Coordinates of C-alpha atoms and ligand atoms in Angstrom, one line a residue:
M1 CA -30.2 -6.6 12.7
T2 CA -26.7 -6.8 11.3
L3 CA -24.5 -4.2 12.6
H4 CA -22.2 -2.6 10.0
K5 CA -19.0 -0.7 10.8
V6 CA -19.1 2.8 9.5
R7 CA -16.5 3.0 6.8
K8 CA -17.7 5.8 4.4
A9 CA -17.8 9.5 4.8
V10 CA -19.7 12.0 2.6
F11 CA -18.5 15.6 2.3
P12 CA -21.2 17.7 0.7
I13 CA -19.0 20.5 -0.9
G14 CA -21.3 21.8 -3.7
G15 CA -22.5 25.0 -1.9
L16 CA -21.9 28.3 -3.4
G17 CA -20.6 30.2 -0.4
T18 CA -22.5 33.4 -1.2
R19 CA -22.0 34.7 2.4
F20 CA -18.3 35.1 1.6
L21 CA -18.3 36.8 -1.8
P22 CA -16.3 38.1 -3.3
V23 CA -13.6 35.8 -1.9
T24 CA -15.7 32.8 -3.0
K25 CA -16.3 34.0 -6.5
A26 CA -13.3 31.8 -7.8
L27 CA -12.4 30.0 -4.5
P28 CA -14.6 27.2 -3.1
K29 CA -15.7 28.3 0.4
E30 CA -14.4 25.0 1.7
M31 CA -10.9 26.2 0.8
L32 CA -11.1 29.3 3.0
P33 CA -8.2 29.0 5.4
V34 CA -8.1 29.1 9.2
I35 CA -4.6 30.3 9.2
D36 CA -2.8 27.7 7.0
K37 CA -5.2 24.9 6.6
P38 CA -8.4 25.1 4.5
L39 CA -11.7 24.2 6.2
I40 CA -12.2 21.0 4.0
Q41 CA -8.8 19.6 5.4
F42 CA -10.0 19.8 9.0
V43 CA -13.0 17.6 8.4
V44 CA -11.1 15.2 6.2
E45 CA -8.5 14.7 8.9
E46 CA -11.4 14.3 11.4
A47 CA -12.9 11.5 9.4
L48 CA -9.6 9.7 8.9
E49 CA -8.6 10.1 12.5
A50 CA -11.9 8.4 13.3
G51 CA -11.1 5.5 11.2
L52 CA -13.3 6.2 8.2
E53 CA -11.8 4.8 5.0
E54 CA -13.6 5.8 2.0
L55 CA -14.1 9.5 1.4
I56 CA -17.0 10.6 -1.0
F57 CA -17.0 14.2 -2.0
I58 CA -20.1 15.7 -3.4
T59 CA -18.7 18.5 -5.5
G60 CA -19.9 20.9 -8.1
R61 CA -18.7 23.3 -10.8
G62 CA -15.7 25.5 -9.7
K63 CA -14.6 23.2 -7.0
E64 CA -11.6 21.8 -8.7
A65 CA -9.3 23.3 -6.3
I66 CA -10.4 20.8 -3.6
E67 CA -9.6 17.9 -5.8
N68 CA -6.2 19.3 -6.4
H69 CA -5.6 20.0 -2.8
F70 CA -5.9 16.3 -1.9
D71 CA -3.9 15.1 -4.9
T72 CA -0.1 14.7 -5.1
A73 CA 1.6 18.0 -6.2
F74 CA 4.6 16.4 -7.9
E75 CA 6.5 19.6 -9.1
L76 CA 6.0 21.4 -5.7
E77 CA 7.0 18.4 -3.7
R78 CA 10.1 17.8 -5.8
M79 CA 11.1 21.5 -5.5
L80 CA 10.6 21.5 -1.7
Y81 CA 12.7 18.4 -1.5
D82 CA 15.5 19.8 -3.6
R83 CA 15.6 23.0 -1.5
G84 CA 15.7 20.9 1.7
K85 CA 12.3 22.3 3.0
L86 CA 11.4 19.0 4.7
R87 CA 9.0 20.2 7.3
V88 CA 6.8 22.0 4.7
L89 CA 7.2 19.1 2.4
A90 CA 5.8 16.9 5.1
D91 CA 2.8 19.2 5.5
V92 CA 2.2 19.2 1.8
K93 CA 2.5 15.4 1.5
Q94 CA 0.0 14.9 4.5
C95 CA -2.7 16.5 2.2
S96 CA -2.4 13.7 -0.5
L97 CA -5.1 11.0 0.1
E98 CA -4.3 7.4 -0.1
P99 CA -4.9 6.2 -3.7
G100 CA -8.2 4.9 -4.3
C101 CA -9.8 6.2 -1.1
A102 CA -11.4 9.4 -2.4
S103 CA -14.3 9.7 -5.0
Y104 CA -15.8 12.8 -6.4
I105 CA -19.3 13.1 -7.7
R106 CA -20.7 16.2 -9.4
Q107 CA -23.9 17.5 -7.9
Q108 CA -25.1 19.2 -11.2
E109 CA -27.4 21.7 -9.7
P110 CA -27.3 23.3 -6.2
K111 CA -30.4 21.5 -4.9
G112 CA -29.6 21.4 -1.3
L113 CA -27.9 19.3 1.4
G114 CA -30.4 16.5 1.0
H115 CA -29.9 16.2 -2.6
A116 CA -26.1 16.3 -2.2
V117 CA -26.3 13.4 0.1
W118 CA -28.7 11.5 -2.2
C119 CA -26.1 11.8 -5.0
A120 CA -23.8 9.5 -2.9
R121 CA -26.4 6.7 -2.8
H122 CA -24.7 4.3 -5.3
L123 CA -21.2 4.7 -3.7
V124 CA -22.5 4.4 -0.2
G125 CA -24.7 1.3 -0.9
N126 CA -26.5 -0.5 1.8
E127 CA -24.4 0.5 4.9
P128 CA -24.6 3.3 7.4
F129 CA -22.3 6.2 6.7
A130 CA -21.0 9.5 8.1
V131 CA -21.8 13.0 6.6
L132 CA -19.4 15.8 7.5
L133 CA -20.0 19.5 6.7
A134 CA -16.9 21.5 6.1
D135 CA -18.3 24.7 7.4
E136 CA -18.6 23.4 11.0
L137 CA -15.3 23.3 12.5
I138 CA -14.7 21.5 15.9
L139 CA -11.4 22.2 17.5
G140 CA -9.7 21.1 20.7
A141 CA -12.0 18.1 21.2
K142 CA -10.9 15.1 23.3
M143 CA -11.4 12.9 20.1
P144 CA -12.6 13.6 16.5
A145 CA -16.2 14.8 16.9
I146 CA -17.5 12.2 14.4
A147 CA -15.7 9.5 16.5
E148 CA -17.8 10.6 19.4
L149 CA -20.9 9.9 17.3
L150 CA -19.5 6.6 16.1
Q151 CA -18.7 5.6 19.7
T152 CA -22.2 6.5 21.0
C153 CA -24.2 4.9 18.3
E154 CA -22.1 2.7 16.1
G155 CA -24.1 0.5 13.8
E156 CA -27.5 1.6 14.9
G157 CA -28.0 4.2 12.2
N158 CA -28.9 7.8 13.0
S159 CA -27.1 10.1 15.3
I160 CA -26.3 13.8 15.0
A161 CA -23.9 16.2 16.6
V162 CA -25.7 19.0 18.5
T163 CA -25.0 21.9 20.6
E164 CA -27.1 24.5 22.4
V165 CA -27.3 27.8 20.5
P166 CA -28.7 31.2 21.5
Y167 CA -32.5 31.7 21.0
E168 CA -31.9 34.2 18.3
H169 CA -29.8 31.8 16.3
V170 CA -32.1 28.9 16.0
S171 CA -33.3 29.8 12.6
R172 CA -29.9 29.1 11.2
Y173 CA -30.0 25.4 12.1
G174 CA -31.8 22.1 12.2
I175 CA -33.3 22.0 15.7
L176 CA -34.2 18.9 17.7
A177 CA -37.3 18.4 19.9
H178 CA -35.9 16.0 22.5
A179 CA -36.1 14.3 25.8
A180 CA -34.0 15.5 28.7
R181 CA -30.2 15.3 28.1
Q182 CA -28.5 12.3 29.7
G183 CA -24.8 12.9 29.9
M184 CA -23.6 13.4 26.4
I185 CA -26.7 12.4 24.5
C186 CA -30.4 12.9 24.1
T187 CA -33.2 11.2 22.4
A188 CA -34.9 13.1 19.6
H189 CA -38.7 13.2 19.1
D190 CA -38.5 15.4 16.0
I191 CA -36.3 17.7 14.1
V192 CA -37.2 20.8 12.2
E193 CA -35.1 22.8 9.7
K194 CA -34.5 26.4 10.5
P195 CA -37.6 27.2 12.6
K196 CA -38.5 30.7 13.7
P197 CA -37.3 31.2 17.3
E198 CA -40.8 31.4 18.7
E199 CA -41.7 28.1 17.0
A200 CA -38.5 26.3 17.8
P201 CA -39.0 23.2 20.0
S202 CA -35.6 23.8 21.7
Q203 CA -32.3 25.5 21.2
T204 CA -30.5 22.2 20.4
A205 CA -29.0 22.7 17.1
V206 CA -27.6 20.2 14.6
I207 CA -23.9 21.1 13.9
G208 CA -22.9 19.3 10.7
R209 CA -22.0 15.7 11.7
Y210 CA -24.3 12.8 11.0
I211 CA -24.3 9.1 11.1
L212 CA -27.1 7.9 9.0
S213 CA -28.7 4.6 8.0
P214 CA -28.7 3.9 4.2
R215 CA -32.6 4.0 4.6
I216 CA -32.2 7.8 4.4
F217 CA -31.8 7.5 0.6
G218 CA -35.4 6.2 0.2
Y219 CA -36.7 9.2 2.4
L220 CA -34.7 11.6 0.3
E221 CA -36.1 10.3 -2.9
Q222 CA -39.6 11.1 -1.6
Q223 CA -38.8 14.6 -0.4
K224 CA -40.6 17.6 -2.3
P225 CA -38.2 20.5 -3.0
T226 CA -38.7 23.6 -0.7
S227 CA -39.8 26.9 -2.2
S228 CA -36.2 27.7 -3.0
G229 CA -35.9 24.3 -4.9
E230 CA -33.8 22.4 -2.2
I231 CA -34.2 19.0 -0.9
Q232 CA -33.6 19.2 2.9
L233 CA -31.8 16.5 4.8
T234 CA -33.4 17.4 7.9
N235 CA -36.9 16.8 6.5
A236 CA -35.9 13.3 5.4
I237 CA -34.4 12.6 8.8
A238 CA -37.7 13.7 10.3
C239 CA -39.8 11.3 8.2
M240 CA -37.5 8.4 9.1
L241 CA -37.8 9.3 12.7
K242 CA -41.6 9.4 12.5
D243 CA -41.4 5.8 10.9
G244 CA -39.8 4.6 14.0
T245 CA -36.0 4.9 13.4
P246 CA -34.4 6.4 16.5
L247 CA -32.3 9.5 16.3
T248 CA -29.8 10.4 19.0
G249 CA -28.3 13.8 19.5
V250 CA -24.7 13.7 20.7
Y251 CA -23.3 16.7 22.6
V252 CA -19.8 16.6 21.1
S253 CA -16.9 17.9 23.2
G254 CA -14.6 20.6 21.8
R255 CA -15.2 24.1 20.7
R256 CA -17.3 24.4 17.7
F257 CA -17.1 27.2 15.1
D258 CA -19.8 28.0 12.5
C259 CA -17.3 28.8 9.7
G260 CA -20.3 29.2 7.3
A261 CA -20.3 32.9 8.6
R262 CA -17.7 35.5 8.9
D263 CA -17.7 35.7 12.7
G264 CA -17.0 31.9 13.0
I265 CA -14.0 32.1 10.7
V266 CA -12.6 35.0 12.7
A267 CA -13.1 33.2 16.0
A268 CA -11.7 30.0 14.7
T269 CA -8.6 31.8 13.4
L270 CA -8.0 33.6 16.8
F271 CA -8.5 30.3 18.7
R272 CA -5.9 28.6 16.5
A273 CA -3.5 31.5 16.7
L274 CA -3.8 31.6 20.5
Q275 CA -2.8 28.0 20.5
D276 CA 0.4 28.6 18.5
A277 CA 3.4 29.6 20.4
A278 CA 4.7 31.8 17.7
L279 CA 1.4 33.5 16.8
A280 CA -0.2 34.0 20.3
P281 CA 2.0 36.9 21.4
I282 CA 1.4 38.6 18.2
V283 CA -2.4 38.3 18.4
R284 CA -2.4 39.6 22.1
E285 CA -0.2 42.5 21.3
S286 CA -2.1 43.4 18.2
I287 CA -5.4 43.5 19.9
K288 CA -4.0 45.7 22.7
V289 CA -2.5 48.2 20.1
F290 CA -5.5 48.2 17.9
D291 CA -7.7 48.6 20.8
S292 CA -5.9 51.5 22.3
N293 CA -5.6 53.2 18.9
E294 CA -9.3 52.8 18.4
R295 CA -10.0 54.4 21.9
A296 CA -7.6 57.3 21.1
L297 CA -9.5 58.2 17.9
Ligands
G1P1 C1 -27.2 22.6 7.3 C2 -28.4 21.9 7.8 C3 -28.9 22.3 9.1 C4 -27.6 22.3 10.1 C5 -26.5 23.2 9.5 C6 -25.2 23.0 10.4 O1 -27.6 24.0 7.0 O2 -29.5 22.0 6.7 O3 -29.8 21.5 9.6 O4 -28.0 22.7 11.4 O5 -26.2 22.8 8.1 O6 -24.3 24.0 10.0 P1 -26.8 25.2 6.1 O7 -25.8 25.8 7.1 O8 -26.2 24.4 5.0 O9 -27.8 26.2 5.7

């Protein structure tokens, strides 16, 4: 088998973000900030740091702000330069992607994660590729989470970032049935999308980072939509696994925040603030004051 270097990263960003309405009425959920950086920028930086070269965004109506975010902002940059605000200018410039590295495809209808990934088939072609979900934020890791997947399974096709979640949360995630964990990895026997807790094969949840073989596109093509009209990526991966393509779960290091929900955004914001010398004392003091005010009520 020819081993391909993984070069391409797919970012499905067509989702509607209904859990965050009304803020996501006019703002893409991927542009929600964790202090001063939008969620999408964290995963793009993760992919670039891991050496991925071609970025494919599967976008949708109302997501133009994301394209603008990664574009050059000529007037703004000129103004910051003229005013000598060079540190901010460097931060702004860092968002501009190298010319020719980013492609944007419209997913015309919100038909689910599997359909979004399938929309990338022509740009991905016949090579393994990465998928990164912007609402899963992994901070403070030894290396970019997607690089941990690449390191473990480069060239072999399918590997997925996983973590253990509480029993009552398994119905939010893709869940693996797997053999005993060996260090940072486990071998999967099956994968099921959002099972009821009592039916879940484990508490090992998929957390939004995938390295996939291009064979996935054939499996996605054959998937029937669920009752809500979505094509599930998890179900296509399950079919591929049944046909004999191995699937490895990788327990990535670092702290992971489910920023598809409000509690995740709040926790990630606190985590970043507590790591910032200027913000940490304010957070600590505010919590002390608010807490004692609350008790006094
Ligand atoms: C998607 C996947 C699910 C995965 C999750 C990670 O679900 O379908 O398997 O565990 O992302 O965040 P979503 O959160 O888009 O409903």
